Amino acid sequence: MEKQWEEMSSDEKQEALFARWMSPKDPQGNDLKFQSPQAQKAYKERITRIKDAIQMKKLPDRVPVFVIPSFFPVYNAGFTPQEAMYDYDKCSMAFKKLVADFAPDAQIGAVAPGPARVYDILDYKLYSWPGHRVSPDQSYQANEGEYMKAYEYDALIDDPSNFFSSTYLPRVFGALEGFKMLPTLTSILEIYGVAFNFIPFGLPPVQATYKALFEAGAEALKWAGAIGACNMEINAAGFPGLWAGFTKAPFDVIGDTLRGTRGVMLDMYRQPDKLIKAMERLTPIMIKMGVGAAKMNGQPAVFIPLHKGADGFMSDEQFKKFYWPTLREVMMGLIAEGAVPNPAAEGKWTTRLEVMQDLPKGKTLWMIDQSDIAKTKKTVGAIGCLYGNVPSALLALGTPQEVKDYVKKCIDVAGKGGGYIVSNGAFFDHAKTENVKAMVEFAKEYGTYK
Amino acid sequence: MAKDLVKALSDLKEQEVVKIVEERLKAKEDPLKILEDARKGMEVVGKRFASSEYFIPDLVYSGEILKSVTELVKPKLTKETETKKLGKVVLGTVAGDIHDIGKDIVVFMLDVNGFEVHDLGVDVPPQKFVEKIKETGAPIVGLSGFLTLAFDSMKQTVEAIKAAGLRDKVKVMIGGGQITDEVTRYTSADAYGKDAVAGVALAKKWAGVK
């Protein structure tokens, strides 16, 4: 009899998630029908290659290669970001073309552009998107702000869920104003807790908010149908999707989303204890978010975009005190449940490498941008699999020969003994097609382990 | 004698700074002298940032402390401070890009190093750079950008400066997360600064400061 999830060790859980990734299902729960026996074979070979690179137990047949773009597939297909965000068919076409053009070992599906109509309906303020405060031919960008005030730490720590629904969400979504009037749901106790706590749901602003929610939900569902079908088609063509979902470093949850860069940096001085307490409070929530996605989608890798711990953003002492402890705890929580944390260290993290190597071996996957690749290999690369380091500027402005030379250097330095995957290092919008092609093809040609 | 304001500010002791300023104002000291000390304190902060003793949180915090000093002193000021500046710099994040963290650090560092900085903000169209250069006569221009699309915006901005007949009157530096020598060549900028400290060094070189 098969072991129950709860009885498995973390190694067994990781194996189980890799096994599920290897045998994808369609939405009805049946085995996914591949386009051809060759596509199925290629799909399994690709996952085996990636798995060997991640687990670091044996050498893969060759160095795997990823293409991890931002809006590049959209430009590559001749569309604008606005078209891709409003027309789900065009978005699907763009991402299908990406795998057809480059045949990478893993891809990230067509979810990244997202459904702009949902953001329109909700009047989303945290981001500007093409046609809304940025021009139609540009990618969406974040609008940082103090969406949580300096004095609101206690409210967040006390009840994060309630803080999000009654305070944070109405601030970042204009259409969710009515949430401010909602009762705390845990007050709905006994028969006498019912009537009073349901009064707000009868108020016009709350009803307007729910109307917007229904509309946004219907649109999100439409998007999920179109994009889900597209992703399944990409899988069926033999290309596994890399990420089950995402989670974040607790410091970035506060610094990116709630307090903003300036806010969180002042808090490091003015209220460090509350900042740390809030991050500790968010840690299990971030673990649950990542693990939930891995288990639901049946695949191990969980994306963690790292932001405000990069070189220069704080001192090493501040990094060790504020950034790393709860990030490590999130990663350890994911690992315990068999997931493979995939922190994306965009920018430079060279000074953080020694601290960040304090993790078990063969359990993590790291996207590396401009960190020194040799030093990364010796530190974080000794315990985890690395991918990336091919610079955006080179892909946008260099020549195919320069790209090949760069990839050769990466493989020579980081590919030794396995645990390296060729890839771009930062999410990119603009690149020359021939350069991306050169990156993938040269990796396949030069990266074979003999 | 009140405790040393320069030291308290450069050591980022917010409460101490506020106390010293309040005491000195109470003692009817010339507010300009207090501001001069605060400026010196910020200069030390800039130096510590340049030598990697301080990082962005420390800069942000020092800026906040300075703000409270200015708020305390301002009501007592009878005339504006006039400090001699090293030179003018026009700076902004280029069209299509709204990232400001990197740009703000460069503005801060140029400011504490004695430059008169005209910060145009984010998503700045080429023509706005041109107008500001004309208006201020600034000989130094800084273009910031984080996204790969910024490469083209930077190129277009340099072209607009050229079309306005200003290219030989200004030196252009670029900076941002994905900027390299290759991007510098592509945009026809004069140089790129890999960080704010390098940006200040370039500005000083171009302004003829040792």
XYZ file of C-alpha atoms in Angstrom:
660
model
C 0.000 0.000 0.000
C 1.179 3.503 -0.765
C 2.332 5.612 2.108
C 0.094 8.467 3.230
C 1.515 11.970 2.715
C 1.761 12.513 6.477
C 3.895 9.399 6.917
C 6.439 10.352 4.273
C 9.868 11.877 4.950
C 10.657 15.143 3.208
C 12.804 13.224 0.685
C 9.889 10.940 -0.094
C 7.560 13.907 -0.435
C 9.933 15.533 -2.899
C 10.105 12.273 -4.889
C 6.323 12.046 -4.864
C 5.986 15.586 -6.213
C 8.550 14.897 -8.956
C 6.626 11.716 -9.824
C 3.369 13.656 -10.106
C 5.112 16.281 -12.237
C 6.331 13.476 -14.497
C 2.754 12.198 -15.011
C 0.590 15.269 -15.638
C -3.204 15.099 -15.586
C -5.858 16.912 -17.582
C -8.577 18.911 -15.760
C -10.787 15.803 -15.563
C -8.041 13.980 -13.669
C -7.119 11.625 -16.506
C -3.564 11.183 -17.766
C -2.653 14.069 -20.060
C -2.758 13.063 -23.694
C 0.542 14.073 -25.282
C 0.763 15.282 -28.873
C 2.884 12.284 -29.801
C 4.878 9.503 -28.165
C 7.973 11.600 -28.916
C 6.503 14.565 -27.053
C 5.794 12.355 -24.063
C 9.316 10.970 -24.156
C 10.787 14.457 -24.430
C 8.629 15.661 -21.507
C 9.907 12.901 -19.233
C 13.497 13.356 -20.357
C 13.297 17.054 -19.633
C 11.969 16.542 -16.124
C 14.536 13.828 -15.434
C 17.276 16.207 -16.561
C 15.982 18.997 -14.326
C 15.442 16.625 -11.403
C 19.001 15.319 -11.640
C 20.312 18.877 -11.719
C 18.238 19.847 -8.664
C 18.868 16.747 -6.538
C 22.634 16.786 -7.217
C 22.913 13.042 -6.723
C 23.878 12.120 -10.260
C 24.836 13.993 -13.416
C 22.049 14.804 -15.863
C 22.605 13.717 -19.484
C 23.357 17.347 -20.238
C 23.073 20.813 -18.734
C 19.377 21.740 -18.947
C 18.345 25.092 -20.404
C 15.489 27.437 -19.447
C 14.010 30.557 -21.003
C 12.375 32.575 -18.187
C 11.007 35.763 -19.727
C 8.822 38.631 -18.724
C 7.057 40.058 -21.822
C 9.626 38.758 -24.327
C 7.306 36.047 -25.779
C 4.703 38.712 -26.468
C 7.087 40.957 -28.415
C 8.568 37.868 -30.083
C 5.096 37.021 -31.431
C 4.556 40.567 -32.704
C 1.995 41.593 -30.067
C 1.953 44.427 -27.568
C 1.703 43.738 -23.825
C -1.713 45.415 -23.941
C -2.924 42.888 -26.518
C -1.537 39.989 -24.492
C -3.193 41.244 -21.311
C -6.624 41.806 -22.871
C -6.763 39.080 -25.512
C -6.135 35.680 -23.966
C -5.882 33.990 -27.362
C -3.051 36.273 -28.395
C -1.350 35.667 -25.059
C -1.653 31.907 -25.585
C -0.313 32.152 -29.123
C 2.723 34.082 -27.898
C 3.685 31.568 -25.241
C 3.092 28.590 -27.521
C 5.352 30.233 -30.059
C 8.040 30.643 -27.410
C 8.415 26.891 -26.857
C 8.050 26.200 -30.576
C 10.814 28.707 -31.373
C 13.287 27.809 -28.654
C 12.409 24.350 -27.211
C 13.661 24.988 -23.672
C 13.723 22.216 -21.051
C 11.202 24.098 -18.922
C 8.951 27.083 -19.358
C 6.727 29.146 -17.117
C 3.411 28.925 -18.950
C 1.344 31.849 -20.164
C 0.188 33.165 -16.789
C 2.651 36.044 -16.378
C 0.849 38.760 -18.405
C -2.362 38.164 -16.440
C -5.904 39.364 -17.119
C -5.956 43.174 -17.402
C -9.755 43.271 -17.422
C -9.759 41.874 -13.885
C -7.473 44.720 -12.800
C -9.747 47.193 -14.624
C -12.831 45.908 -12.822
C -11.115 46.004 -9.441
C -9.368 49.352 -10.058
C -6.014 47.883 -8.987
C -3.645 50.550 -7.708
C -0.539 48.553 -6.783
C 0.278 48.114 -10.474
C 0.117 50.160 -13.657
C -0.549 48.116 -16.771
C -0.477 48.845 -20.506
C -3.198 51.345 -21.306
C -3.456 52.231 -17.608
C -0.694 54.638 -16.675
C 1.872 52.910 -18.904
C 1.752 52.843 -22.679
C 0.238 49.878 -24.581
C 3.614 48.599 -25.738
C 5.147 48.350 -22.272
C 5.027 45.845 -19.455
C 3.164 46.347 -16.191
C 5.079 47.946 -13.330
C 4.500 48.200 -9.586
C 3.503 51.400 -7.791
C 5.064 51.228 -4.393
C 3.373 53.027 -1.572
C 2.579 52.895 2.114
C -0.458 50.649 1.755
C 0.067 49.783 5.404
C 0.842 52.645 7.779
C 3.709 52.630 10.241
C 1.295 52.347 13.182
C -0.590 49.360 11.782
C 1.883 46.604 12.682
C -0.195 45.519 15.674
C -3.273 45.077 13.505
C -1.292 43.002 10.996
C 0.356 40.869 13.679
C -2.903 40.409 15.562
C -4.862 39.069 12.581
C -3.149 39.129 9.172
C -6.176 37.824 7.293
C -8.507 40.401 8.748
C -5.927 43.145 8.176
C -5.721 42.189 4.509
C -9.475 42.118 3.970
C -10.498 45.179 5.953
C -7.496 47.442 5.424
C -5.002 46.398 2.751
C -7.339 45.186 -0.007
C -9.615 48.270 -0.019
C -6.484 50.424 -0.288
C -5.053 48.660 -3.333
C -8.366 47.920 -5.070
C -10.606 50.944 -5.574
C -13.603 48.671 -6.183
C -13.208 46.924 -2.832
C -13.985 49.969 -0.677
C -16.932 48.114 0.790
C -14.594 45.663 2.533
C -13.852 48.398 5.044
C -17.391 48.017 6.383
C -17.304 44.247 6.764
C -17.468 42.633 10.198
C -14.733 40.412 11.552
C -15.986 37.000 10.490
C -14.987 35.392 13.779
C -17.633 37.576 15.459
C -20.353 35.529 13.821
C -20.947 33.363 16.874
C -24.167 31.922 18.268
C -27.586 33.017 17.130
C -27.163 36.553 18.481
C -23.953 37.035 16.490
C -25.711 36.454 13.226
C -28.113 39.311 12.532
C -25.895 42.216 13.575
C -22.909 40.925 11.687
C -24.889 40.489 8.507
C -26.157 44.055 8.424
C -23.065 45.308 6.522
C -23.793 42.903 3.671
C -27.029 44.793 3.066
C -25.336 48.167 2.679
C -25.022 49.561 -0.865
C -21.198 50.051 -0.819
C -20.679 46.465 0.326
C -23.088 45.170 -2.277
C -21.293 47.203 -4.953
C -18.036 45.644 -3.833
C -19.488 42.163 -4.111
C -20.823 42.970 -7.546
C -17.313 43.933 -8.633
C -15.973 40.744 -7.075
C -18.419 38.586 -9.011
C -17.507 40.345 -12.228
C -13.797 40.035 -11.563
C -14.243 36.411 -10.606
C -16.103 35.598 -13.813
C -13.383 37.275 -15.860
C -10.593 35.525 -13.928
C -12.323 32.220 -14.602
C -12.506 32.989 -18.305
C -8.789 33.810 -18.273
C -7.977 30.636 -16.345
C -9.864 28.571 -18.899
C -7.982 30.052 -21.832
C -4.554 30.127 -20.231
C -5.002 26.730 -18.566
C -5.809 25.169 -21.938
C -2.766 26.877 -23.421
C -0.458 25.618 -20.682
C -1.802 22.109 -21.069
C -1.165 22.249 -24.793
C 2.419 23.356 -24.121
C 2.853 20.445 -21.705
C 1.335 18.058 -24.234
C 3.910 19.215 -26.768
C 6.582 17.943 -24.374
C 7.498 21.058 -22.399
C 7.053 20.908 -18.613
C 6.012 24.027 -16.728
C 8.526 24.946 -14.069
C 6.539 26.468 -11.209
C 3.704 25.100 -9.113
C 3.100 28.579 -7.724
C 4.885 31.247 -5.750
C 5.529 32.575 -2.310
C 7.639 35.409 -0.942
C 10.279 36.315 1.595
C 8.418 37.848 4.556
C 10.656 40.944 4.392
C 9.554 41.498 0.788
C 5.886 40.977 1.657
C 6.231 43.964 3.938
C 8.741 45.922 1.842
C 7.210 45.422 -1.618
C 3.536 45.197 -0.882
C 2.603 46.671 2.475
C 5.013 49.356 3.676
C 7.058 50.088 0.540
C 10.845 50.320 0.404
C 11.065 53.600 2.270
C 8.585 52.464 4.918
C 10.237 49.139 5.665
C 13.666 50.754 5.829
C 12.492 53.306 8.367
C 10.881 50.509 10.363
C 14.272 48.779 10.550
C 15.311 51.763 12.669
C 12.161 52.970 14.338
C 10.365 49.730 15.139
C 12.647 46.772 14.428
C 10.943 44.493 16.948
C 7.527 44.933 15.403
C 8.927 44.438 11.912
C 10.543 41.174 12.981
C 7.418 40.026 14.802
C 5.289 40.746 11.730
C 7.684 38.780 9.506
C 7.534 35.857 11.926
C 3.755 36.038 11.830
C 3.789 35.939 8.008
C 6.257 33.027 7.811
C 3.816 30.106 8.275
C 1.382 31.848 5.946
C 4.055 32.058 3.239
C 4.963 28.398 3.792
C 1.341 27.353 3.445
C 0.991 29.402 0.264
C 3.946 27.675 -1.435
C 3.235 24.174 -0.164
C -0.446 24.489 -1.071
C 0.447 25.324 -4.667
C 2.952 22.456 -4.922
C 0.478 19.911 -3.630
C -2.454 21.216 -5.628
C -0.581 21.346 -8.931
C 1.485 18.242 -8.281
C 4.934 19.645 -8.958
C 7.772 20.652 -6.687
C 9.258 24.037 -7.715
C 7.903 27.109 -5.941
C 9.023 30.486 -7.229
C 10.227 33.038 -4.662
C 11.121 36.412 -6.232
C 13.747 38.002 -3.982
C 13.922 41.778 -3.933
C 15.054 43.914 -1.043
C 17.850 41.760 0.327
C 20.084 42.321 -2.720
C 23.615 43.696 -2.412
C 23.539 47.355 -1.489
C 19.941 47.305 -0.295
C 21.104 46.708 3.242
C 24.258 45.868 5.159
C 25.291 42.270 5.785
C 24.357 42.737 9.439
C 20.922 44.019 8.470
C 20.551 41.123 6.012
C 21.348 38.602 8.733
C 19.000 40.272 11.170
C 16.035 41.242 8.998
C 16.027 39.450 5.657
C 17.503 36.004 5.950
C 16.039 34.330 9.076
C 12.398 34.304 7.973
C 13.301 33.657 4.321
C 15.294 30.616 5.439
C 12.397 29.481 7.574
C 10.006 29.748 4.620
C 12.415 27.729 2.476
C 12.866 25.089 5.190
C 9.086 24.865 5.564
C 8.726 24.239 1.830
C 11.526 21.675 1.846
C 9.928 19.775 4.742
C 6.834 19.320 2.600
C 8.771 18.118 -0.437
C 8.621 21.369 -2.384
C 11.712 22.828 -4.063
C 12.073 26.535 -3.221
C 13.189 28.531 -6.268
C 14.433 31.895 -5.055
C 15.122 34.286 -7.934
C 18.049 36.459 -6.932
C 17.676 39.238 -9.483
C 20.404 41.840 -9.461
C 23.548 41.150 -7.398
C 23.587 38.978 -4.282
C 27.318 38.243 -4.177
C 27.781 39.430 -0.586
C 24.852 37.295 0.651
C 26.003 33.960 -0.768
C 27.855 32.707 2.280
C 24.879 33.327 4.532
C 22.400 31.814 2.067
C 24.256 28.508 1.672
C 22.971 27.435 5.080
C 20.436 25.000 3.617
C 20.291 21.226 3.015
C 21.789 19.921 -0.228
C 19.748 18.999 -3.275
C 16.594 20.755 -2.131
C 16.681 24.176 -3.778
C 16.814 25.809 -7.198
C 18.263 29.324 -7.591
C 17.811 31.859 -10.350
C 21.015 33.854 -10.490
C 21.312 37.173 -12.278
C 24.467 39.269 -11.845
C 25.964 37.601 -8.774
C 29.519 36.450 -9.408
C 28.996 33.023 -10.951
C 32.222 31.403 -9.727
C 31.620 32.548 -6.175
C 27.972 31.507 -6.392
C 28.982 28.026 -7.528
C 31.329 27.645 -4.560
C 28.761 28.735 -1.987
C 25.049 28.428 -2.750
C 25.960 26.227 -5.733
C 27.503 23.676 -3.374
C 24.080 22.967 -1.836
C 21.604 23.962 -4.526
C 21.080 23.947 -8.260
C 21.712 27.265 -10.055
C 20.241 28.624 -13.242
C 20.727 31.915 -15.037
C 23.523 34.472 -15.181
C 23.140 35.193 -18.914
C 22.635 39.001 -18.788
C 19.589 40.785 -20.191
C 21.772 43.432 -21.836
C 23.697 40.736 -23.709
C 20.491 39.108 -24.960
C 19.112 42.490 -26.048
C 22.206 44.031 -27.608
C 24.895 41.390 -28.083
C 25.611 39.043 -30.977
C 24.883 35.292 -31.063
C 28.629 34.622 -30.889
C 28.951 36.758 -27.744
C 26.026 34.896 -26.214
C 27.638 31.549 -27.013
C 30.936 32.669 -25.497
C 29.119 33.735 -22.365
C 27.145 30.493 -22.091
C 30.367 28.527 -22.549
C 31.907 30.377 -19.644
C 28.840 29.678 -17.479
C 28.900 25.962 -18.269
C 32.658 25.748 -17.709
C 32.433 27.511 -14.360
C 29.071 26.374 -12.977
C 28.227 23.222 -14.918
C 31.066 21.149 -13.473
C 29.631 18.230 -11.500
C 26.027 19.114 -12.377
C 23.742 21.504 -10.498
C 23.638 24.173 -13.179
C 21.025 25.097 -15.775
C 21.689 27.597 -18.572
C 19.210 30.476 -18.526
C 18.737 34.196 -18.693
C 19.320 35.755 -15.277
C 16.543 38.345 -15.091
C 12.986 38.460 -16.374
C 13.420 40.183 -19.710
C 11.150 41.984 -22.150
C 13.412 42.768 -25.066
C 15.955 40.488 -26.702
C 17.109 39.541 -30.150
C 15.483 36.269 -31.177
C 18.764 34.966 -32.573
C 20.443 35.594 -29.231
C 17.873 33.612 -27.254
C 18.183 30.877 -29.855
C 21.959 30.924 -29.566
C 21.690 30.560 -25.785
C 19.422 27.514 -25.986
C 21.092 25.790 -28.890
C 24.617 26.266 -27.647
C 23.616 24.961 -24.194
C 22.263 21.810 -25.793
C 25.313 21.376 -27.989
C 28.059 22.218 -25.501
C 26.353 21.121 -22.289
C 26.421 17.357 -22.804
C 28.067 15.490 -19.932
C 30.387 12.828 -21.192
C 27.823 73.104 24.771
C 25.182 70.987 23.118
C 26.180 67.596 21.885
C 27.668 67.408 18.435
C 24.912 67.636 15.812
C 27.173 66.517 12.987
C 28.062 63.372 14.856
C 24.539 62.618 16.073
C 23.135 62.972 12.555
C 25.876 61.004 10.864
C 25.427 58.252 13.468
C 21.675 58.291 12.713
C 20.611 59.052 16.282
C 17.222 60.525 15.502
C 16.067 61.425 19.004
C 19.431 62.906 19.911
C 19.408 65.032 16.756
C 15.957 66.396 17.502
C 16.946 67.181 21.102
C 20.116 69.004 20.065
C 18.291 71.074 17.451
C 15.560 72.012 19.900
C 18.129 73.057 22.502
C 20.106 75.118 20.034
C 16.988 76.853 18.752
C 15.946 77.553 22.329
C 19.367 79.106 22.911
C 18.555 81.457 20.005
C 21.331 80.149 17.842
C 21.441 81.186 14.182
C 19.292 78.604 12.382
C 21.623 78.747 9.399
C 24.419 77.399 11.582
C 22.237 74.489 12.603
C 21.433 73.723 8.970
C 25.108 73.945 8.094
C 25.895 71.319 10.737
C 23.088 69.149 9.432
C 24.536 69.452 5.942
C 27.935 68.391 7.256
C 26.299 65.430 8.972
C 24.686 64.391 5.701
C 28.013 64.701 3.956
C 29.434 62.152 6.410
C 26.444 59.893 5.703
C 27.250 60.140 1.974
C 30.891 59.268 2.636
C 29.923 56.273 4.727
C 27.608 55.125 1.945
C 30.429 55.497 -0.562
C 32.697 53.337 1.589
C 29.990 50.667 2.043
C 29.661 51.368 5.722
C 26.119 52.600 5.153
C 23.475 51.171 2.831
C 20.122 52.251 1.459
C 18.153 51.930 4.733
C 20.699 54.227 6.380
C 20.385 56.799 3.576
C 16.604 56.708 3.755
C 16.682 57.105 7.520
C 19.191 59.982 7.395
C 16.893 61.717 4.906
C 14.002 61.344 7.345
C 16.065 62.759 10.203
C 17.119 65.688 8.031
C 13.476 66.309 7.222
C 12.623 66.645 10.921
C 15.594 69.013 11.397
C 14.394 71.193 8.529
C 10.868 71.207 9.911
C 12.114 72.389 13.284
C 14.423 75.040 11.876
C 12.303 76.389 9.019
C 9.931 78.601 11.069
C 12.959 80.407 12.533
C 14.602 81.085 9.186
C 14.550 84.687 8.059
C 16.569 84.294 4.879
C 17.214 81.413 2.522
C 20.450 79.501 2.780
C 22.830 80.034 -0.061
C 25.385 77.334 -0.470
C 27.784 77.220 -3.332
C 27.080 74.270 -5.574
C 29.557 72.236 -7.593
C 27.381 72.167 -10.667
C 23.963 71.366 -12.014
C 22.699 67.927 -12.901
C 19.441 67.077 -14.652
C 18.318 63.575 -13.734
C 15.331 61.296 -14.190
C 14.036 57.804 -14.969
C 13.469 57.559 -18.724
C 10.148 57.243 -20.568
C 8.130 54.102 -19.954
C 9.958 53.183 -16.757
C 8.593 54.112 -13.334
C 11.350 52.685 -11.128
C 12.652 55.243 -8.683
C 14.769 53.603 -5.974
C 18.041 53.681 -7.899
C 17.415 57.170 -9.236
C 16.558 58.513 -5.777
C 19.821 57.202 -4.352
C 21.810 58.912 -7.085
C 19.896 62.161 -6.464
C 20.623 61.875 -2.748
C 24.314 61.179 -3.276
C 24.766 63.998 -5.795
C 22.963 66.348 -3.434
C 25.050 65.539 -0.359
C 28.141 65.840 -2.509
C 27.251 69.435 -3.326
C 25.523 69.235 -6.719
C 22.361 71.135 -7.595
C 20.131 68.304 -8.742
C 17.045 68.806 -10.891
C 15.104 65.595 -10.405
C 12.502 65.127 -13.143
C 10.968 62.047 -11.514
C 10.013 58.863 -13.369
C 8.656 58.060 -16.844
C 10.237 61.239 -18.204
C 9.781 61.832 -21.961
C 12.909 62.877 -23.937
C 11.515 66.359 -24.574
C 11.230 67.058 -20.858
C 14.937 66.330 -20.415
C 15.704 68.685 -23.300
C 13.564 71.476 -21.841
C 15.130 71.161 -18.408
C 18.654 71.174 -19.848
C 17.802 74.370 -21.743
C 16.181 75.967 -18.714
C 18.949 75.183 -16.227
C 21.952 75.071 -18.523
C 23.037 71.947 -16.655
C 26.179 70.397 -18.181
C 25.485 66.952 -16.732
C 22.518 64.672 -17.461
C 21.695 61.411 -15.703
C 19.336 58.836 -17.249
C 18.065 56.063 -15.016
C 16.194 52.913 -15.987
C 15.553 49.431 -14.644
C 13.768 47.660 -17.493
C 15.256 46.491 -20.781
C 12.834 48.870 -22.528
C 14.795 51.700 -20.899
C 17.684 50.976 -23.302
C 15.603 52.362 -26.156
C 14.213 55.257 -24.126
C 17.738 56.240 -23.150
C 18.824 56.073 -26.769
C 15.888 58.247 -27.809
C 16.613 60.733 -25.037
C 20.226 61.117 -26.145
C 19.000 61.532 -29.721
C 16.534 64.229 -28.638
C 19.331 66.070 -26.842
C 21.370 65.838 -30.019
C 18.489 67.034 -32.203
C 18.095 70.055 -29.921
C 21.724 70.944 -30.609
C 22.747 70.321 -26.989
C 24.774 67.138 -27.319
C 28.175 68.847 -27.188
C 27.097 70.973 -24.232
C 26.263 68.085 -21.905
C 27.782 64.886 -20.629
C 25.301 62.046 -20.310
C 25.566 59.238 -17.787
C 23.225 56.274 -17.558
C 22.563 53.817 -14.760
C 20.222 51.043 -13.635
C 19.935 47.351 -12.852
C 20.728 45.915 -16.275
C 23.089 48.601 -17.638
C 26.478 47.607 -19.057
C 29.166 49.088 -21.334
C 27.241 47.539 -24.208
C 24.165 49.577 -23.299
C 26.302 52.704 -23.015
C 27.476 52.231 -26.593
C 23.965 51.444 -27.780
C 22.498 54.593 -26.249
C 25.456 56.838 -27.221
C 25.734 58.007 -23.619
C 29.148 59.163 -22.413
C 29.448 56.703 -19.557
C 27.536 54.511 -17.132
C 27.791 54.397 -13.370
C 27.508 50.930 -11.896
C 26.164 52.482 -8.683
C 25.446 55.857 -7.091
C 29.032 56.273 -5.942
C 30.307 55.770 -9.472
C 27.695 58.275 -10.641
C 29.011 60.895 -8.241
C 32.578 60.191 -9.360
C 31.550 60.755 -12.979
C 29.735 63.983 -12.137
C 32.744 65.240 -10.203
C 35.082 64.368 -13.039
C 32.879 66.160 -15.547
C 32.439 69.169 -13.275
C 36.196 69.371 -12.899
C 36.125 68.695 -9.152
C 38.981 66.824 -7.584
